Amino acid sequence: MGHSTRTAFTHDLRELQDGVMALGSMVEKAIAGAVDSLRDQDATLAQRVIDGDAEINRRRWQLEENALRLMALQAPLASDLRRIAAVMHVATDLERMADHAEGIAILVLRTIDEPLLKPLIDIPRMAELARAMLLDAIEAFVEDDADQARRVAARDDEIDQLYEQIYRELLTFMISDPKTISRATHLLWASHNIERIADRVTNICERVVFVVTGSIEELNRTGP
């Protein structure tokens, strides 16, 4: 690869990474909107999250197309190939996170006529942690920071603890009053979606470590 070709390649790669950052920001906002719509029982906001999912999907496919084009045109080195493939994997994980956010928003619309079982504290807290993890993981990806990626993945423990806490609390509601089962189950689904989002963030962290070090590390995989 000649100097001018390399310069063009570096520019195209930077554009791919910028695309990942933009997509990550959109997904982070979708998670925030979905959980806010649940907490406030806001149908308008929930619908906005659902409507925004098509653009997230479009951007994911655009990133994948651009990555494939770069692979085909430039005959990149092995380390570059890892980086370009990582863009495709990260874009897929981001799109899946947006699907989980959309799932929460759809749940809000389905259950808008029933009052919340309780004021939500732990679910918004869980979502806040997941969003912070997501933004930090994307930063680690763009900065090639494997250490930050490992630290972000370690924060998944806190998400899992909150999920367990929510699960136990909702189970207590169901046992003490069977009439709450339906509403408790809906909140359980919502919290499970957030837990899955955090797992996807861990995937991104593992991808960062692979790009930087060339080795596959399973980060924070304590669950089944």
Short mmCIF file of N, CA and C in Angstrom, two decimals, residues 28-113:
data_model
loop_
_atom_site.label_atom_id
_atom_site.label_comp_id
_atom_site.label_asym_id
_atom_site.label_seq_id
_atom_site.Cartn_x
_atom_site.Cartn_y
_atom_site.Cartn_z
N GLU A 28 -27.51 5.10 22.62
CA GLU A 28 -27.54 5.56 24.01
C GLU A 28 -28.78 6.41 24.27
N LYS A 29 -29.11 7.27 23.32
CA LYS A 29 -30.31 8.12 23.45
C LYS A 29 -31.59 7.28 23.38
N ALA A 30 -31.58 6.24 22.56
CA ALA A 30 -32.75 5.35 22.47
C ALA A 30 -33.00 4.64 23.80
N ILE A 31 -31.92 4.18 24.43
CA ILE A 31 -32.05 3.51 25.74
C ILE A 31 -32.63 4.49 26.76
N ALA A 32 -32.06 5.71 26.78
CA ALA A 32 -32.55 6.73 27.72
C ALA A 32 -34.02 7.03 27.48
N GLY A 33 -34.39 7.22 26.21
CA GLY A 33 -35.78 7.53 25.87
C GLY A 33 -36.74 6.42 26.26
N ALA A 34 -36.32 5.17 26.00
CA ALA A 34 -37.18 4.02 26.31
C ALA A 34 -37.45 3.93 27.81
N VAL A 35 -36.40 4.07 28.61
CA VAL A 35 -36.55 3.92 30.06
C VAL A 35 -37.28 5.13 30.66
N ASP A 36 -37.03 6.31 30.11
CA ASP A 36 -37.79 7.49 30.57
C ASP A 36 -39.28 7.31 30.25
N SER A 37 -39.57 6.77 29.07
CA SER A 37 -40.99 6.58 28.69
C SER A 37 -41.66 5.56 29.62
N LEU A 38 -40.88 4.57 30.07
CA LEU A 38 -41.41 3.59 31.03
C LEU A 38 -41.65 4.23 32.38
N ARG A 39 -40.66 4.97 32.86
CA ARG A 39 -40.76 5.60 34.18
C ARG A 39 -41.93 6.60 34.23
N ASP A 40 -42.09 7.37 33.14
CA ASP A 40 -43.10 8.43 33.13
C ASP A 40 -44.40 8.01 32.45
N GLN A 41 -44.46 6.75 31.97
CA GLN A 41 -45.63 6.27 31.22
C GLN A 41 -45.97 7.26 30.09
N ASP A 42 -44.95 7.56 29.29
CA ASP A 42 -45.04 8.57 28.25
C ASP A 42 -45.13 7.89 26.87
N ALA A 43 -46.35 7.80 26.35
CA ALA A 43 -46.57 7.10 25.08
C ALA A 43 -45.92 7.80 23.90
N THR A 44 -45.91 9.13 23.93
CA THR A 44 -45.31 9.90 22.83
C THR A 44 -43.82 9.61 22.72
N LEU A 45 -43.15 9.60 23.86
CA LEU A 45 -41.70 9.33 23.87
C LEU A 45 -41.42 7.88 23.45
N ALA A 46 -42.26 6.96 23.92
CA ALA A 46 -42.09 5.56 23.54
C ALA A 46 -42.21 5.40 22.02
N GLN A 47 -43.20 6.08 21.43
CA GLN A 47 -43.39 6.01 19.97
C GLN A 47 -42.20 6.59 19.23
N ARG A 48 -41.62 7.65 19.78
CA ARG A 48 -40.44 8.28 19.15
C ARG A 48 -39.27 7.30 19.11
N VAL A 49 -39.09 6.54 20.19
CA VAL A 49 -38.02 5.52 20.24
C VAL A 49 -38.27 4.46 19.17
N ILE A 50 -39.52 4.01 19.05
CA ILE A 50 -39.88 2.98 18.06
C ILE A 50 -39.64 3.51 16.65
N ASP A 51 -40.06 4.75 16.40
CA ASP A 51 -39.89 5.34 15.07
C ASP A 51 -38.42 5.52 14.71
N GLY A 52 -37.59 5.77 15.72
CA GLY A 52 -36.16 6.02 15.48
C GLY A 52 -35.36 4.76 15.18
N ASP A 53 -35.97 3.60 15.39
CA ASP A 53 -35.21 2.35 15.22
C ASP A 53 -34.85 2.09 13.76
N ALA A 54 -35.69 2.53 12.84
CA ALA A 54 -35.42 2.31 11.41
C ALA A 54 -34.14 3.02 10.98
N GLU A 55 -33.92 4.23 11.49
CA GLU A 55 -32.71 4.98 11.14
C GLU A 55 -31.46 4.31 11.72
N ILE A 56 -31.59 3.77 12.93
CA ILE A 56 -30.46 3.04 13.54
C ILE A 56 -30.13 1.82 12.69
N ASN A 57 -31.14 1.09 12.25
CA ASN A 57 -30.92 -0.07 11.38
C ASN A 57 -30.25 0.34 10.07
N ARG A 58 -30.73 1.44 9.50
CA ARG A 58 -30.16 1.91 8.22
C ARG A 58 -28.69 2.25 8.38
N ARG A 59 -28.37 2.92 9.46
CA ARG A 59 -26.97 3.32 9.69
C ARG A 59 -26.08 2.10 9.93
N ARG A 60 -26.62 1.10 10.61
CA ARG A 60 -25.85 -0.12 10.85
C ARG A 60 -25.47 -0.77 9.52
N TRP A 61 -26.47 -0.88 8.60
CA TRP A 61 -26.19 -1.51 7.30
C TRP A 61 -25.23 -0.68 6.47
N GLN A 62 -25.35 0.64 6.58
CA GLN A 62 -24.44 1.54 5.86
C GLN A 62 -23.00 1.35 6.34
N LEU A 63 -22.82 1.24 7.66
CA LEU A 63 -21.49 0.99 8.23
C LEU A 63 -20.92 -0.32 7.71
N GLU A 64 -21.76 -1.34 7.68
CA GLU A 64 -21.31 -2.66 7.23
C GLU A 64 -20.89 -2.60 5.76
N GLU A 65 -21.69 -1.91 4.96
CA GLU A 65 -21.38 -1.77 3.53
C GLU A 65 -20.05 -1.03 3.33
N ASN A 66 -19.87 0.05 4.07
CA ASN A 66 -18.63 0.83 3.96
C ASN A 66 -17.42 0.01 4.40
N ALA A 67 -17.60 -0.79 5.44
CA ALA A 67 -16.51 -1.63 5.94
C ALA A 67 -16.13 -2.68 4.89
N LEU A 68 -17.13 -3.31 4.29
CA LEU A 68 -16.86 -4.32 3.26
C LEU A 68 -16.18 -3.70 2.05
N ARG A 69 -16.61 -2.50 1.67
CA ARG A 69 -15.99 -1.81 0.53
C ARG A 69 -14.52 -1.53 0.81
N LEU A 70 -14.24 -1.09 2.04
CA LEU A 70 -12.86 -0.78 2.41
C LEU A 70 -11.98 -2.04 2.38
N MET A 71 -12.53 -3.15 2.83
CA MET A 71 -11.80 -4.42 2.78
C MET A 71 -11.49 -4.81 1.32
N ALA A 72 -12.49 -4.63 0.47
CA ALA A 72 -12.35 -5.08 -0.92
C ALA A 72 -11.39 -4.20 -1.72
N LEU A 73 -11.40 -2.92 -1.46
CA LEU A 73 -10.64 -1.99 -2.30
C LEU A 73 -9.19 -1.81 -1.89
N GLN A 74 -8.88 -2.00 -0.61
CA GLN A 74 -7.57 -1.57 -0.13
C GLN A 74 -6.60 -2.69 0.21
N ALA A 75 -7.02 -3.94 0.17
CA ALA A 75 -6.14 -5.05 0.57
C ALA A 75 -5.41 -4.73 1.88
N PRO A 76 -6.16 -4.52 2.96
CA PRO A 76 -5.53 -4.07 4.22
C PRO A 76 -4.67 -5.13 4.89
N LEU A 77 -3.80 -4.66 5.80
CA LEU A 77 -2.96 -5.54 6.61
C LEU A 77 -3.84 -6.30 7.60
N ALA A 78 -3.25 -7.34 8.24
CA ALA A 78 -4.01 -8.16 9.19
C ALA A 78 -4.59 -7.32 10.33
N SER A 79 -3.78 -6.40 10.87
CA SER A 79 -4.26 -5.58 12.00
C SER A 79 -5.40 -4.66 11.54
N ASP A 80 -5.29 -4.16 10.30
CA ASP A 80 -6.37 -3.33 9.75
C ASP A 80 -7.64 -4.15 9.55
N LEU A 81 -7.46 -5.38 9.09
CA LEU A 81 -8.61 -6.26 8.89
C LEU A 81 -9.37 -6.49 10.19
N ARG A 82 -8.61 -6.71 11.26
CA ARG A 82 -9.24 -6.90 12.59
C ARG A 82 -10.08 -5.67 12.94
N ARG A 83 -9.52 -4.51 12.66
CA ARG A 83 -10.19 -3.25 13.01
C ARG A 83 -11.47 -3.07 12.18
N ILE A 84 -11.37 -3.35 10.88
CA ILE A 84 -12.54 -3.18 10.01
C ILE A 84 -13.63 -4.20 10.38
N ALA A 85 -13.22 -5.45 10.62
CA ALA A 85 -14.18 -6.47 11.04
C ALA A 85 -14.84 -6.08 12.36
N ALA A 86 -14.05 -5.45 13.24
CA ALA A 86 -14.58 -5.01 14.54
C ALA A 86 -15.69 -3.98 14.36
N VAL A 87 -15.52 -3.09 13.39
CA VAL A 87 -16.57 -2.09 13.11
C VAL A 87 -17.89 -2.80 12.81
N MET A 88 -17.82 -3.86 12.00
CA MET A 88 -19.02 -4.60 11.63
C MET A 88 -19.66 -5.28 12.84
N HIS A 89 -18.81 -5.88 13.68
CA HIS A 89 -19.31 -6.56 14.89
C HIS A 89 -19.93 -5.56 15.86
N VAL A 90 -19.24 -4.44 16.07
CA VAL A 90 -19.72 -3.42 17.01
C VAL A 90 -21.04 -2.83 16.51
N ALA A 91 -21.13 -2.57 15.21
CA ALA A 91 -22.37 -2.03 14.63
C ALA A 91 -23.53 -2.99 14.87
N THR A 92 -23.26 -4.28 14.73
CA THR A 92 -24.30 -5.30 14.97
C THR A 92 -24.75 -5.29 16.43
N ASP A 93 -23.77 -5.23 17.35
CA ASP A 93 -24.11 -5.19 18.78
C ASP A 93 -24.93 -3.93 19.11
N LEU A 94 -24.56 -2.81 18.51
CA LEU A 94 -25.30 -1.57 18.75
C LEU A 94 -26.73 -1.68 18.25
N GLU A 95 -26.89 -2.27 17.07
CA GLU A 95 -28.24 -2.43 16.53
C GLU A 95 -29.09 -3.32 17.42
N ARG A 96 -28.49 -4.37 17.98
CA ARG A 96 -29.21 -5.27 18.89
C ARG A 96 -29.62 -4.52 20.17
N MET A 97 -28.73 -3.66 20.67
CA MET A 97 -29.07 -2.86 21.86
C MET A 97 -30.29 -1.98 21.57
N ALA A 98 -30.30 -1.39 20.38
CA ALA A 98 -31.44 -0.55 20.00
C ALA A 98 -32.72 -1.38 19.95
N ASP A 99 -32.61 -2.64 19.52
CA ASP A 99 -33.79 -3.53 19.51
C ASP A 99 -34.31 -3.75 20.93
N HIS A 100 -33.40 -3.89 21.89
CA HIS A 100 -33.82 -4.05 23.29
C HIS A 100 -34.49 -2.78 23.80
N ALA A 101 -33.96 -1.62 23.41
CA ALA A 101 -34.59 -0.35 23.80
C ALA A 101 -35.99 -0.25 23.18
N GLU A 102 -36.09 -0.62 21.91
CA GLU A 102 -37.38 -0.59 21.24
C GLU A 102 -38.36 -1.55 21.93
N GLY A 103 -37.86 -2.70 22.38
CA GLY A 103 -38.70 -3.66 23.10
C GLY A 103 -39.32 -3.05 24.34
N ILE A 104 -38.55 -2.24 25.06
CA ILE A 104 -39.07 -1.55 26.26
C ILE A 104 -40.15 -0.55 25.84
N ALA A 105 -39.89 0.20 24.76
CA ALA A 105 -40.85 1.21 24.29
C ALA A 105 -42.16 0.56 23.84
N ILE A 106 -42.06 -0.58 23.16
CA ILE A 106 -43.27 -1.31 22.72
C ILE A 106 -44.07 -1.76 23.94
N LEU A 107 -43.35 -2.21 24.97
CA LEU A 107 -43.99 -2.63 26.22
C LEU A 107 -44.76 -1.47 26.86
N VAL A 108 -44.17 -0.29 26.81
CA VAL A 108 -44.83 0.91 27.37
C VAL A 108 -46.16 1.15 26.66
N LEU A 109 -46.16 1.07 25.34
CA LEU A 109 -47.40 1.32 24.60
C LEU A 109 -48.46 0.24 24.89
N ARG A 110 -48.00 -0.99 25.06
CA ARG A 110 -48.94 -2.08 25.34
C ARG A 110 -49.58 -1.96 26.72
N THR A 111 -48.84 -1.35 27.65
CA THR A 111 -49.29 -1.34 29.05
C THR A 111 -49.63 0.06 29.54
N ILE A 112 -49.84 0.99 28.59
CA ILE A 112 -50.00 2.40 28.96
C ILE A 112 -51.24 2.64 29.82
N ASP A 113 -52.24 1.75 29.72
CA ASP A 113 -53.49 1.94 30.49
C ASP A 113 -53.42 1.42 31.92
#
